[in-house]
Amino acid sequence: MAPLVQRRQISKDRFGIVFGSHKSQSYIDPLVRGAPSSLHRTISWNATGTLIATGSTDRTIRVWNPEIATSKSQIELRGHTQAVEKVLFNPTREFELVSCASDGTVRFWDTRSKVCTTKLDVGGEVFTLSWSVDGTVLVAGTKNDVLFPISTTSTPAILGRHPQTTQTNQTCFSNAYPPGDLLLTHSDGSVSIRSYPSFSTIHTLMAHTSSCTAIAYSPNGKYLAVGGSDALISLWDTTDWVCRRTLSNPTFGAVKGLSWSWDGRFIVGASEDVSSGDGAGMGSGGLEIYHAESGDVVYTVPTGTSGIPAVEWHPSRYWLAHSQIEASTGKSMLKVVGAAGVGLSI
């Protein structure tokens, strides 16, 4: 694995000035059978931040070099027969990518050889994936509320089948080595903390008044962020599981994605909702970046009148990748704020 770049923190007070000096670069899809680009529903950086993968409703996975914006720099991975719901790079192997789709399969890809190395048929419509931080375990979830842990230490293999009694939306692991706690969001507004691999419940958080739709564990281990269909992001202290603050904006739509900066100090959320507005929030013309400790908005990435289905911070720099739906055309594209040759290399 190539070494990560040297990390350099920016203070809260200077973040808006420094990050605001970045430009936003668009990455345009080639035409697919003569049709306009489809919706990029999911984004993932690889472990070294040298590649970005997107999964689309046209059943295609695309892998991009963030420093080259032309369509010739991207590769396509094909095999899914229905819309791709999630793509995730292995957190410890920079060229291993996993994807899932409504076709009931989880697929592992080698982005160097551009081939699917393993295909697992889990049954049902697979829509969510989460890696343990050491890359040894992957959990897949289906729309009929069944979770499938998958061992990835050698040839990927399904370890079991765990039906859930409550509608389960998204999952994530804690930062423990080896994997310990698995966190699940539910339609009743709760988050359950499960012991892995037993799946026994350790604790339950009543996080939101409506369905919890996104979840992300901070890299520094201090907070768990939970997004809901109530347009709120709640931040939970992982030492005592107390909600320290909520982040909100009246123009938010349902929070469909969350991402922490590499240092765990800044957080951003995604919403597919397309609406007109004044550029103040998700889905209304801007993408708000929050300072976790204060809850303050430190910068709003101008996006125009558009929805933001997916957003993801670079693993070691203050670069931000997001997909964007243009309200006037319905077209989707990938954008990166801060890539080398486009903005400052921080």
PDB file of C-alpha atoms in Angstrom, residues 36-319:
ATOM      1  CA  PRO A  36     -27.447  10.808 -20.091  1.00  0.00           C
ATOM      2  CA  SER A  37     -25.496   9.984 -16.944  1.00  0.00           C
ATOM      3  CA  SER A  38     -27.469   8.217 -14.233  1.00  0.00           C
ATOM      4  CA  LEU A  39     -27.712   8.792 -10.519  1.00  0.00           C
ATOM      5  CA  HIS A  40     -24.530   8.262  -8.489  1.00  0.00           C
ATOM      6  CA  ARG A  41     -26.073   6.924  -5.290  1.00  0.00           C
ATOM      7  CA  THR A  42     -22.863   5.943  -3.511  1.00  0.00           C
ATOM      8  CA  ILE A  43     -19.208   7.101  -3.314  1.00  0.00           C
ATOM      9  CA  SER A  44     -16.088   5.590  -1.754  1.00  0.00           C
ATOM     10  CA  TRP A  45     -12.419   6.643  -1.575  1.00  0.00           C
ATOM     11  CA  ASN A  46      -9.792   3.924  -1.406  1.00  0.00           C
ATOM     12  CA  ALA A  47      -7.459   3.648   1.590  1.00  0.00           C
ATOM     13  CA  THR A  48      -4.783   5.932   0.130  1.00  0.00           C
ATOM     14  CA  GLY A  49      -7.139   8.458  -1.460  1.00  0.00           C
ATOM     15  CA  THR A  50      -5.830   7.782  -4.956  1.00  0.00           C
ATOM     16  CA  LEU A  51      -9.098   6.378  -6.350  1.00  0.00           C
ATOM     17  CA  ILE A  52     -12.805   7.172  -6.058  1.00  0.00           C
ATOM     18  CA  ALA A  53     -15.525   4.652  -6.861  1.00  0.00           C
ATOM     19  CA  THR A  54     -19.131   5.496  -7.662  1.00  0.00           C
ATOM     20  CA  GLY A  55     -22.101   3.189  -8.029  1.00  0.00           C
ATOM     21  CA  SER A  56     -24.979   4.156 -10.292  1.00  0.00           C
ATOM     22  CA  THR A  57     -28.554   3.377 -11.129  1.00  0.00           C
ATOM     23  CA  ASP A  58     -27.385   2.317 -14.609  1.00  0.00           C
ATOM     24  CA  ARG A  59     -25.920  -0.833 -12.944  1.00  0.00           C
ATOM     25  CA  THR A  60     -22.378   0.411 -13.519  1.00  0.00           C
ATOM     26  CA  ILE A  61     -19.499   1.000 -11.106  1.00  0.00           C
ATOM     27  CA  ARG A  62     -16.980   3.622 -12.140  1.00  0.00           C
ATOM     28  CA  VAL A  63     -13.530   4.102 -10.629  1.00  0.00           C
ATOM     29  CA  TRP A  64     -11.917   7.506 -11.048  1.00  0.00           C
ATOM     30  CA  ASN A  65      -8.486   9.038 -10.609  1.00  0.00           C
ATOM     31  CA  PRO A  66      -9.351  12.251  -8.714  1.00  0.00           C
ATOM     32  CA  GLU A  67      -6.438  14.135 -10.236  1.00  0.00           C
ATOM     33  CA  ILE A  68      -7.639  13.570 -13.821  1.00  0.00           C
ATOM     34  CA  ALA A  69     -11.134  14.796 -14.593  1.00  0.00           C
ATOM     35  CA  THR A  70     -11.528  13.430 -18.122  1.00  0.00           C
ATOM     36  CA  SER A  71     -13.759  10.426 -18.790  1.00  0.00           C
ATOM     37  CA  LYS A  72     -10.767   8.594 -20.269  1.00  0.00           C
ATOM     38  CA  SER A  73      -9.240   8.360 -16.782  1.00  0.00           C
ATOM     39  CA  GLN A  74     -12.086   6.270 -15.389  1.00  0.00           C
ATOM     40  CA  ILE A  75     -12.754   2.549 -15.665  1.00  0.00           C
ATOM     41  CA  GLU A  76     -16.089   0.764 -15.676  1.00  0.00           C
ATOM     42  CA  LEU A  77     -16.910  -2.402 -13.766  1.00  0.00           C
ATOM     43  CA  ARG A  78     -19.952  -4.260 -15.058  1.00  0.00           C
ATOM     44  CA  GLY A  79     -21.780  -7.331 -13.837  1.00  0.00           C
ATOM     45  CA  HIS A  80     -24.672  -6.209 -11.659  1.00  0.00           C
ATOM     46  CA  THR A  81     -28.040  -6.643 -13.348  1.00  0.00           C
ATOM     47  CA  GLN A  82     -29.842  -4.003 -11.293  1.00  0.00           C
ATOM     48  CA  ALA A  83     -29.024  -0.612  -9.769  1.00  0.00           C
ATOM     49  CA  VAL A  84     -25.870  -0.476  -7.649  1.00  0.00           C
ATOM     50  CA  GLU A  85     -26.828   0.505  -4.097  1.00  0.00           C
ATOM     51  CA  LYS A  86     -23.435   0.699  -2.359  1.00  0.00           C
ATOM     52  CA  VAL A  87     -19.707   0.611  -3.154  1.00  0.00           C
ATOM     53  CA  LEU A  88     -16.967   0.445  -0.505  1.00  0.00           C
ATOM     54  CA  PHE A  89     -13.213   0.089  -0.784  1.00  0.00           C
ATOM     55  CA  ASN A  90     -11.560  -2.247   1.705  1.00  0.00           C
ATOM     56  CA  PRO A  91     -10.107   0.055   4.419  1.00  0.00           C
ATOM     57  CA  THR A  92      -6.782  -1.826   4.368  1.00  0.00           C
ATOM     58  CA  ARG A  93      -6.426  -2.946   0.725  1.00  0.00           C
ATOM     59  CA  GLU A  94      -6.348  -0.047  -1.683  1.00  0.00           C
ATOM     60  CA  PHE A  95      -7.374  -1.956  -4.813  1.00  0.00           C
ATOM     61  CA  GLU A  96     -10.141  -4.166  -3.364  1.00  0.00           C
ATOM     62  CA  LEU A  97     -13.642  -2.819  -3.898  1.00  0.00           C
ATOM     63  CA  VAL A  98     -16.951  -4.357  -2.845  1.00  0.00           C
ATOM     64  CA  SER A  99     -20.392  -3.559  -4.223  1.00  0.00           C
ATOM     65  CA  CYS A 100     -23.991  -4.602  -3.698  1.00  0.00           C
ATOM     66  CA  ALA A 101     -27.131  -4.208  -5.753  1.00  0.00           C
ATOM     67  CA  SER A 102     -30.827  -4.904  -5.905  1.00  0.00           C
ATOM     68  CA  ASP A 103     -29.967  -8.078  -7.857  1.00  0.00           C
ATOM     69  CA  GLY A 104     -29.236  -9.842  -4.561  1.00  0.00           C
ATOM     70  CA  THR A 105     -25.469 -10.074  -4.977  1.00  0.00           C
ATOM     71  CA  VAL A 106     -22.379  -8.777  -3.204  1.00  0.00           C
ATOM     72  CA  ARG A 107     -19.391  -8.569  -5.530  1.00  0.00           C
ATOM     73  CA  PHE A 108     -15.682  -8.146  -4.821  1.00  0.00           C
ATOM     74  CA  TRP A 109     -13.555  -6.416  -7.460  1.00  0.00           C
ATOM     75  CA  ASP A 110      -9.855  -5.984  -8.169  1.00  0.00           C
ATOM     76  CA  THR A 111      -9.646  -2.482  -9.617  1.00  0.00           C
ATOM     77  CA  ARG A 112      -6.233  -3.199 -11.175  1.00  0.00           C
ATOM     78  CA  SER A 113      -7.371  -6.149 -13.280  1.00  0.00           C
ATOM     79  CA  LYS A 114     -10.933  -4.772 -13.558  1.00  0.00           C
ATOM     80  CA  VAL A 115     -12.470  -8.156 -12.770  1.00  0.00           C
ATOM     81  CA  CYS A 116     -14.957  -9.473 -10.240  1.00  0.00           C
ATOM     82  CA  THR A 117     -12.964 -11.828  -8.008  1.00  0.00           C
ATOM     83  CA  THR A 118     -15.885 -13.141  -5.927  1.00  0.00           C
ATOM     84  CA  LYS A 119     -19.658 -13.063  -6.311  1.00  0.00           C
ATOM     85  CA  LEU A 120     -21.880 -13.900  -3.331  1.00  0.00           C
ATOM     86  CA  ASP A 121     -25.622 -14.396  -3.753  1.00  0.00           C
ATOM     87  CA  VAL A 122     -27.235 -13.443  -0.445  1.00  0.00           C
ATOM     88  CA  GLY A 123     -30.829 -13.308  -1.695  1.00  0.00           C
ATOM     89  CA  GLY A 124     -33.119 -10.316  -1.386  1.00  0.00           C
ATOM     90  CA  GLU A 125     -32.321  -6.762  -2.429  1.00  0.00           C
ATOM     91  CA  VAL A 126     -28.936  -5.864  -0.928  1.00  0.00           C
ATOM     92  CA  PHE A 127     -28.680  -2.151  -0.196  1.00  0.00           C
ATOM     93  CA  THR A 128     -26.164  -1.602   2.599  1.00  0.00           C
ATOM     94  CA  LEU A 129     -22.569  -2.625   3.379  1.00  0.00           C
ATOM     95  CA  SER A 130     -20.112  -1.835   6.161  1.00  0.00           C
ATOM     96  CA  TRP A 131     -16.492  -2.887   6.712  1.00  0.00           C
ATOM     97  CA  SER A 132     -14.788  -3.431  10.031  1.00  0.00           C
ATOM     98  CA  VAL A 133     -11.862  -1.024  10.300  1.00  0.00           C
ATOM     99  CA  ASP A 134      -9.321  -3.852   9.963  1.00  0.00           C
ATOM    100  CA  GLY A 135     -10.936  -5.047   6.728  1.00  0.00           C
ATOM    101  CA  THR A 136     -11.532  -8.598   7.991  1.00  0.00           C
ATOM    102  CA  VAL A 137     -15.331  -8.517   8.161  1.00  0.00           C
ATOM    103  CA  LEU A 138     -18.026  -7.070   5.927  1.00  0.00           C
ATOM    104  CA  VAL A 139     -21.707  -6.875   6.864  1.00  0.00           C
ATOM    105  CA  ALA A 140     -24.331  -6.780   4.116  1.00  0.00           C
ATOM    106  CA  GLY A 141     -27.985  -5.926   4.695  1.00  0.00           C
ATOM    107  CA  THR A 142     -31.081  -6.597   2.602  1.00  0.00           C
ATOM    108  CA  LYS A 143     -34.378  -4.766   2.316  1.00  0.00           C
ATOM    109  CA  ASN A 144     -36.155  -7.670   3.980  1.00  0.00           C
ATOM    110  CA  ASP A 145     -34.131  -6.887   7.133  1.00  0.00           C
ATOM    111  CA  VAL A 146     -31.565  -9.668   7.135  1.00  0.00           C
ATOM    112  CA  LEU A 147     -27.880  -9.039   7.929  1.00  0.00           C
ATOM    113  CA  PHE A 148     -25.114 -11.226   6.510  1.00  0.00           C
ATOM    114  CA  PRO A 149     -21.615 -11.069   8.048  1.00  0.00           C
ATOM    115  CA  ILE A 150     -18.954 -11.975   5.497  1.00  0.00           C
ATOM    116  CA  SER A 151     -15.413 -13.053   6.306  1.00  0.00           C
ATOM    117  CA  THR A 152     -12.827 -11.397   4.049  1.00  0.00           C
ATOM    118  CA  THR A 153      -9.590 -12.761   5.524  1.00  0.00           C
ATOM    119  CA  SER A 154      -9.161 -15.111   2.543  1.00  0.00           C
ATOM    120  CA  THR A 155     -11.787 -15.984  -0.071  1.00  0.00           C
ATOM    121  CA  PRO A 156     -14.925 -14.045   0.972  1.00  0.00           C
ATOM    122  CA  ALA A 157     -17.539 -16.302   2.580  1.00  0.00           C
ATOM    123  CA  ILE A 158     -20.898 -15.706   4.274  1.00  0.00           C
ATOM    124  CA  LEU A 159     -20.686 -16.497   7.995  1.00  0.00           C
ATOM    125  CA  GLY A 160     -24.373 -16.542   8.860  1.00  0.00           C
ATOM    126  CA  ARG A 161     -27.821 -15.055   8.471  1.00  0.00           C
ATOM    127  CA  HIS A 162     -29.290 -12.675  11.086  1.00  0.00           C
ATOM    128  CA  PRO A 163     -32.944 -11.623  10.592  1.00  0.00           C
ATOM    129  CA  GLN A 164     -33.951  -8.396  12.363  1.00  0.00           C
ATOM    130  CA  THR A 165     -37.299  -7.796  14.045  1.00  0.00           C
ATOM    131  CA  THR A 166     -37.279  -4.058  13.269  1.00  0.00           C
ATOM    132  CA  GLN A 167     -36.676  -2.452   9.881  1.00  0.00           C
ATOM    133  CA  THR A 168     -32.929  -1.947   9.655  1.00  0.00           C
ATOM    134  CA  ASN A 169     -31.519   0.790   7.442  1.00  0.00           C
ATOM    135  CA  GLN A 170     -27.766   1.395   7.696  1.00  0.00           C
ATOM    136  CA  THR A 171     -24.955  -0.156   9.734  1.00  0.00           C
ATOM    137  CA  CYS A 172     -21.420   0.631  10.831  1.00  0.00           C
ATOM    138  CA  PHE A 173     -18.716  -0.896  12.997  1.00  0.00           C
ATOM    139  CA  SER A 174     -16.981   0.862  15.859  1.00  0.00           C
ATOM    140  CA  ASN A 175     -13.240   1.506  15.594  1.00  0.00           C
ATOM    141  CA  ALA A 176     -12.252  -1.531  17.646  1.00  0.00           C
ATOM    142  CA  TYR A 177      -9.477  -3.953  16.585  1.00  0.00           C
ATOM    143  CA  PRO A 178     -10.592  -6.723  16.158  1.00  0.00           C
ATOM    144  CA  PRO A 179     -14.200  -5.772  15.297  1.00  0.00           C
ATOM    145  CA  GLY A 180     -16.328  -5.546  18.424  1.00  0.00           C
ATOM    146  CA  ASP A 181     -19.444  -3.386  18.275  1.00  0.00           C
ATOM    147  CA  LEU A 182     -21.799  -3.229  15.307  1.00  0.00           C
ATOM    148  CA  LEU A 183     -24.294  -0.358  15.218  1.00  0.00           C
ATOM    149  CA  LEU A 184     -27.655  -0.569  13.426  1.00  0.00           C
ATOM    150  CA  THR A 185     -30.155   2.167  12.557  1.00  0.00           C
ATOM    151  CA  HIS A 186     -33.872   1.407  12.574  1.00  0.00           C
ATOM    152  CA  SER A 187     -37.119   2.784  11.187  1.00  0.00           C
ATOM    153  CA  ASP A 188     -38.516   3.501  14.674  1.00  0.00           C
ATOM    154  CA  GLY A 189     -35.817   6.142  15.308  1.00  0.00           C
ATOM    155  CA  SER A 190     -33.610   3.878  17.396  1.00  0.00           C
ATOM    156  CA  VAL A 191     -29.987   2.768  17.080  1.00  0.00           C
ATOM    157  CA  SER A 192     -29.035  -0.611  18.497  1.00  0.00           C
ATOM    158  CA  ILE A 193     -25.485  -1.382  19.563  1.00  0.00           C
ATOM    159  CA  ARG A 194     -24.732  -5.062  19.036  1.00  0.00           C
ATOM    160  CA  SER A 195     -21.837  -7.194  20.148  1.00  0.00           C
ATOM    161  CA  TYR A 196     -20.025  -8.745  17.194  1.00  0.00           C
ATOM    162  CA  PRO A 197     -20.037 -11.621  16.244  1.00  0.00           C
ATOM    163  CA  SER A 198     -22.889 -12.661  18.572  1.00  0.00           C
ATOM    164  CA  PHE A 199     -25.257  -9.857  17.406  1.00  0.00           C
ATOM    165  CA  SER A 200     -26.566  -9.623  20.980  1.00  0.00           C
ATOM    166  CA  THR A 201     -27.872  -6.180  22.004  1.00  0.00           C
ATOM    167  CA  ILE A 202     -25.625  -4.185  24.324  1.00  0.00           C
ATOM    168  CA  HIS A 203     -27.494  -0.891  24.345  1.00  0.00           C
ATOM    169  CA  THR A 204     -30.250   0.955  22.483  1.00  0.00           C
ATOM    170  CA  LEU A 205     -30.291   4.677  21.698  1.00  0.00           C
ATOM    171  CA  MET A 206     -33.557   6.483  21.029  1.00  0.00           C
ATOM    172  CA  ALA A 207     -31.863   8.770  18.558  1.00  0.00           C
ATOM    173  CA  HIS A 208     -34.592  10.384  16.434  1.00  0.00           C
ATOM    174  CA  THR A 209     -38.338  10.909  16.303  1.00  0.00           C
ATOM    175  CA  SER A 210     -38.535   9.226  12.905  1.00  0.00           C
ATOM    176  CA  SER A 211     -36.538   6.714  10.893  1.00  0.00           C
ATOM    177  CA  CYS A 212     -32.742   6.732  11.316  1.00  0.00           C
ATOM    178  CA  THR A 213     -31.364   6.731   7.782  1.00  0.00           C
ATOM    179  CA  ALA A 214     -27.585   7.242   8.105  1.00  0.00           C
ATOM    180  CA  ILE A 215     -24.823   6.448  10.586  1.00  0.00           C
ATOM    181  CA  ALA A 216     -21.063   7.091  10.830  1.00  0.00           C
ATOM    182  CA  TYR A 217     -18.496   6.439  13.573  1.00  0.00           C
ATOM    183  CA  SER A 218     -15.910   9.207  13.871  1.00  0.00           C
ATOM    184  CA  PRO A 219     -12.282   8.289  13.026  1.00  0.00           C
ATOM    185  CA  ASN A 220     -11.095   9.507  16.436  1.00  0.00           C
ATOM    186  CA  GLY A 221     -13.726   7.344  18.144  1.00  0.00           C
ATOM    187  CA  LYS A 222     -15.271  10.222  20.064  1.00  0.00           C
ATOM    188  CA  TYR A 223     -18.686  10.508  18.413  1.00  0.00           C
ATOM    189  CA  LEU A 224     -21.294   8.467  16.638  1.00  0.00           C
ATOM    190  CA  ALA A 225     -23.241  10.520  14.098  1.00  0.00           C
ATOM    191  CA  VAL A 226     -26.811   9.512  13.262  1.00  0.00           C
ATOM    192  CA  GLY A 227     -28.914  11.072  10.501  1.00  0.00           C
ATOM    193  CA  GLY A 228     -32.670  10.826  10.256  1.00  0.00           C
ATOM    194  CA  SER A 229     -35.632  11.406   8.018  1.00  0.00           C
ATOM    195  CA  ASP A 230     -36.463  14.238  10.441  1.00  0.00           C
ATOM    196  CA  ALA A 231     -33.647  16.204   8.738  1.00  0.00           C
ATOM    197  CA  LEU A 232     -31.462  16.161  11.861  1.00  0.00           C
ATOM    198  CA  ILE A 233     -27.969  14.870  12.586  1.00  0.00           C
ATOM    199  CA  SER A 234     -27.405  13.830  16.194  1.00  0.00           C
ATOM    200  CA  LEU A 235     -23.925  13.422  17.703  1.00  0.00           C
ATOM    201  CA  TRP A 236     -23.532  10.830  20.460  1.00  0.00           C
ATOM    202  CA  ASP A 237     -20.628  10.618  22.901  1.00  0.00           C
ATOM    203  CA  THR A 238     -19.320   7.052  22.628  1.00  0.00           C
ATOM    204  CA  THR A 239     -18.099   6.944  26.243  1.00  0.00           C
ATOM    205  CA  ASP A 240     -21.512   7.354  27.886  1.00  0.00           C
ATOM    206  CA  TRP A 241     -23.884   7.308  24.853  1.00  0.00           C
ATOM    207  CA  VAL A 242     -25.312  10.728  25.609  1.00  0.00           C
ATOM    208  CA  CYS A 243     -26.436  12.979  22.754  1.00  0.00           C
ATOM    209  CA  ARG A 244     -24.121  16.013  22.934  1.00  0.00           C
ATOM    210  CA  ARG A 245     -25.744  18.082  20.176  1.00  0.00           C
ATOM    211  CA  THR A 246     -27.921  18.031  17.093  1.00  0.00           C
ATOM    212  CA  LEU A 247     -27.218  19.679  13.764  1.00  0.00           C
ATOM    213  CA  SER A 248     -30.117  21.000  11.754  1.00  0.00           C
ATOM    214  CA  ASN A 249     -31.215  23.328   9.002  1.00  0.00           C
ATOM    215  CA  PRO A 250     -34.827  24.094   8.038  1.00  0.00           C
ATOM    216  CA  THR A 251     -34.043  23.376   4.384  1.00  0.00           C
ATOM    217  CA  PHE A 252     -32.622  19.890   5.013  1.00  0.00           C
ATOM    218  CA  GLY A 253     -34.207  16.830   3.504  1.00  0.00           C
ATOM    219  CA  ALA A 254     -33.865  13.340   4.963  1.00  0.00           C
ATOM    220  CA  VAL A 255     -30.211  12.658   5.784  1.00  0.00           C
ATOM    221  CA  LYS A 256     -29.178   9.763   3.539  1.00  0.00           C
ATOM    222  CA  GLY A 257     -25.418   9.838   4.093  1.00  0.00           C
ATOM    223  CA  LEU A 258     -22.830  11.054   6.607  1.00  0.00           C
ATOM    224  CA  SER A 259     -19.063  11.439   6.396  1.00  0.00           C
ATOM    225  CA  TRP A 260     -16.389  12.520   8.886  1.00  0.00           C
ATOM    226  CA  SER A 261     -13.177  14.300   7.951  1.00  0.00           C
ATOM    227  CA  TRP A 262     -10.061  12.192   8.551  1.00  0.00           C
ATOM    228  CA  ASP A 263      -9.418  13.840  11.938  1.00  0.00           C
ATOM    229  CA  GLY A 264     -12.995  13.445  13.220  1.00  0.00           C
ATOM    230  CA  ARG A 265     -13.401  17.207  13.652  1.00  0.00           C
ATOM    231  CA  PHE A 266     -15.733  18.053  10.773  1.00  0.00           C
ATOM    232  CA  ILE A 267     -18.838  16.308   9.471  1.00  0.00           C
ATOM    233  CA  VAL A 268     -21.054  16.635   6.434  1.00  0.00           C
ATOM    234  CA  GLY A 269     -24.368  15.058   5.453  1.00  0.00           C
ATOM    235  CA  ALA A 270     -26.071  14.156   2.170  1.00  0.00           C
ATOM    236  CA  SER A 271     -29.669  14.372   0.999  1.00  0.00           C
ATOM    237  CA  GLU A 272     -31.189  13.343  -2.325  1.00  0.00           C
ATOM    238  CA  ASP A 273     -34.035  15.833  -1.947  1.00  0.00           C
ATOM    239  CA  VAL A 274     -34.015  18.386  -4.749  1.00  0.00           C
ATOM    240  CA  SER A 275     -35.520  21.731  -3.832  1.00  0.00           C
ATOM    241  CA  SER A 276     -35.022  25.396  -4.468  1.00  0.00           C
ATOM    242  CA  GLY A 277     -33.485  27.560  -1.808  1.00  0.00           C
ATOM    243  CA  ASP A 278     -30.930  30.151  -0.842  1.00  0.00           C
ATOM    244  CA  GLY A 279     -27.847  27.924  -0.840  1.00  0.00           C
ATOM    245  CA  ALA A 280     -27.994  27.397   2.919  1.00  0.00           C
ATOM    246  CA  GLY A 281     -28.310  23.641   3.297  1.00  0.00           C
ATOM    247  CA  MET A 282     -28.325  20.127   1.918  1.00  0.00           C
ATOM    248  CA  GLY A 283     -30.549  19.796  -1.100  1.00  0.00           C
ATOM    249  CA  SER A 284     -31.120  23.536  -1.327  1.00  0.00           C
ATOM    250  CA  GLY A 285     -28.067  24.908  -3.062  1.00  0.00           C
ATOM    251  CA  GLY A 286     -25.248  24.140  -0.646  1.00  0.00           C
ATOM    252  CA  LEU A 287     -23.483  21.425   1.298  1.00  0.00           C
ATOM    253  CA  GLU A 288     -22.890  22.423   4.899  1.00  0.00           C
ATOM    254  CA  ILE A 289     -19.739  21.386   6.767  1.00  0.00           C
ATOM    255  CA  TYR A 290     -20.104  21.335  10.555  1.00  0.00           C
ATOM    256  CA  HIS A 291     -17.571  21.559  13.353  1.00  0.00           C
ATOM    257  CA  ALA A 292     -18.423  18.604  15.606  1.00  0.00           C
ATOM    258  CA  GLU A 293     -17.438  20.147  18.949  1.00  0.00           C
ATOM    259  CA  SER A 294     -19.440  23.360  18.538  1.00  0.00           C
ATOM    260  CA  GLY A 295     -22.075  22.391  15.982  1.00  0.00           C
ATOM    261  CA  ASP A 296     -21.223  25.528  13.984  1.00  0.00           C
ATOM    262  CA  VAL A 297     -21.310  25.616  10.190  1.00  0.00           C
ATOM    263  CA  VAL A 298     -17.707  26.330   9.164  1.00  0.00           C
ATOM    264  CA  TYR A 299     -18.293  26.374   5.419  1.00  0.00           C
ATOM    265  CA  THR A 300     -21.056  25.856   2.862  1.00  0.00           C
ATOM    266  CA  VAL A 301     -19.968  24.292  -0.421  1.00  0.00           C
ATOM    267  CA  PRO A 302     -22.014  26.071  -3.120  1.00  0.00           C
ATOM    268  CA  THR A 303     -23.805  23.525  -5.298  1.00  0.00           C
ATOM    269  CA  GLY A 304     -26.678  25.472  -6.802  1.00  0.00           C
ATOM    270  CA  THR A 305     -30.193  24.092  -6.773  1.00  0.00           C
ATOM    271  CA  SER A 306     -29.513  20.390  -6.498  1.00  0.00           C
ATOM    272  CA  GLY A 307     -29.739  17.218  -4.448  1.00  0.00           C
ATOM    273  CA  ILE A 308     -26.648  15.556  -2.973  1.00  0.00           C
ATOM    274  CA  PRO A 309     -27.223  11.765  -2.848  1.00  0.00           C
ATOM    275  CA  ALA A 310     -23.739  10.879  -1.536  1.00  0.00           C
ATOM    276  CA  VAL A 311     -20.768  12.593   0.073  1.00  0.00           C
ATOM    277  CA  GLU A 312     -17.394  11.315   1.272  1.00  0.00           C
ATOM    278  CA  TRP A 313     -14.284  12.914   2.777  1.00  0.00           C
ATOM    279  CA  HIS A 314     -10.815  11.928   1.550  1.00  0.00           C
ATOM    280  CA  PRO A 315      -9.124   9.535   4.044  1.00  0.00           C
ATOM    281  CA  SER A 316      -6.229  11.862   4.879  1.00  0.00           C
ATOM    282  CA  ARG A 317      -6.887  15.315   3.371  1.00  0.00           C
ATOM    283  CA  TYR A 318      -9.603  17.948   3.481  1.00  0.00           C
ATOM    284  CA  TRP A 319     -10.866  16.979   0.038  1.00  0.00           C
TER     285      TRP A 319
END
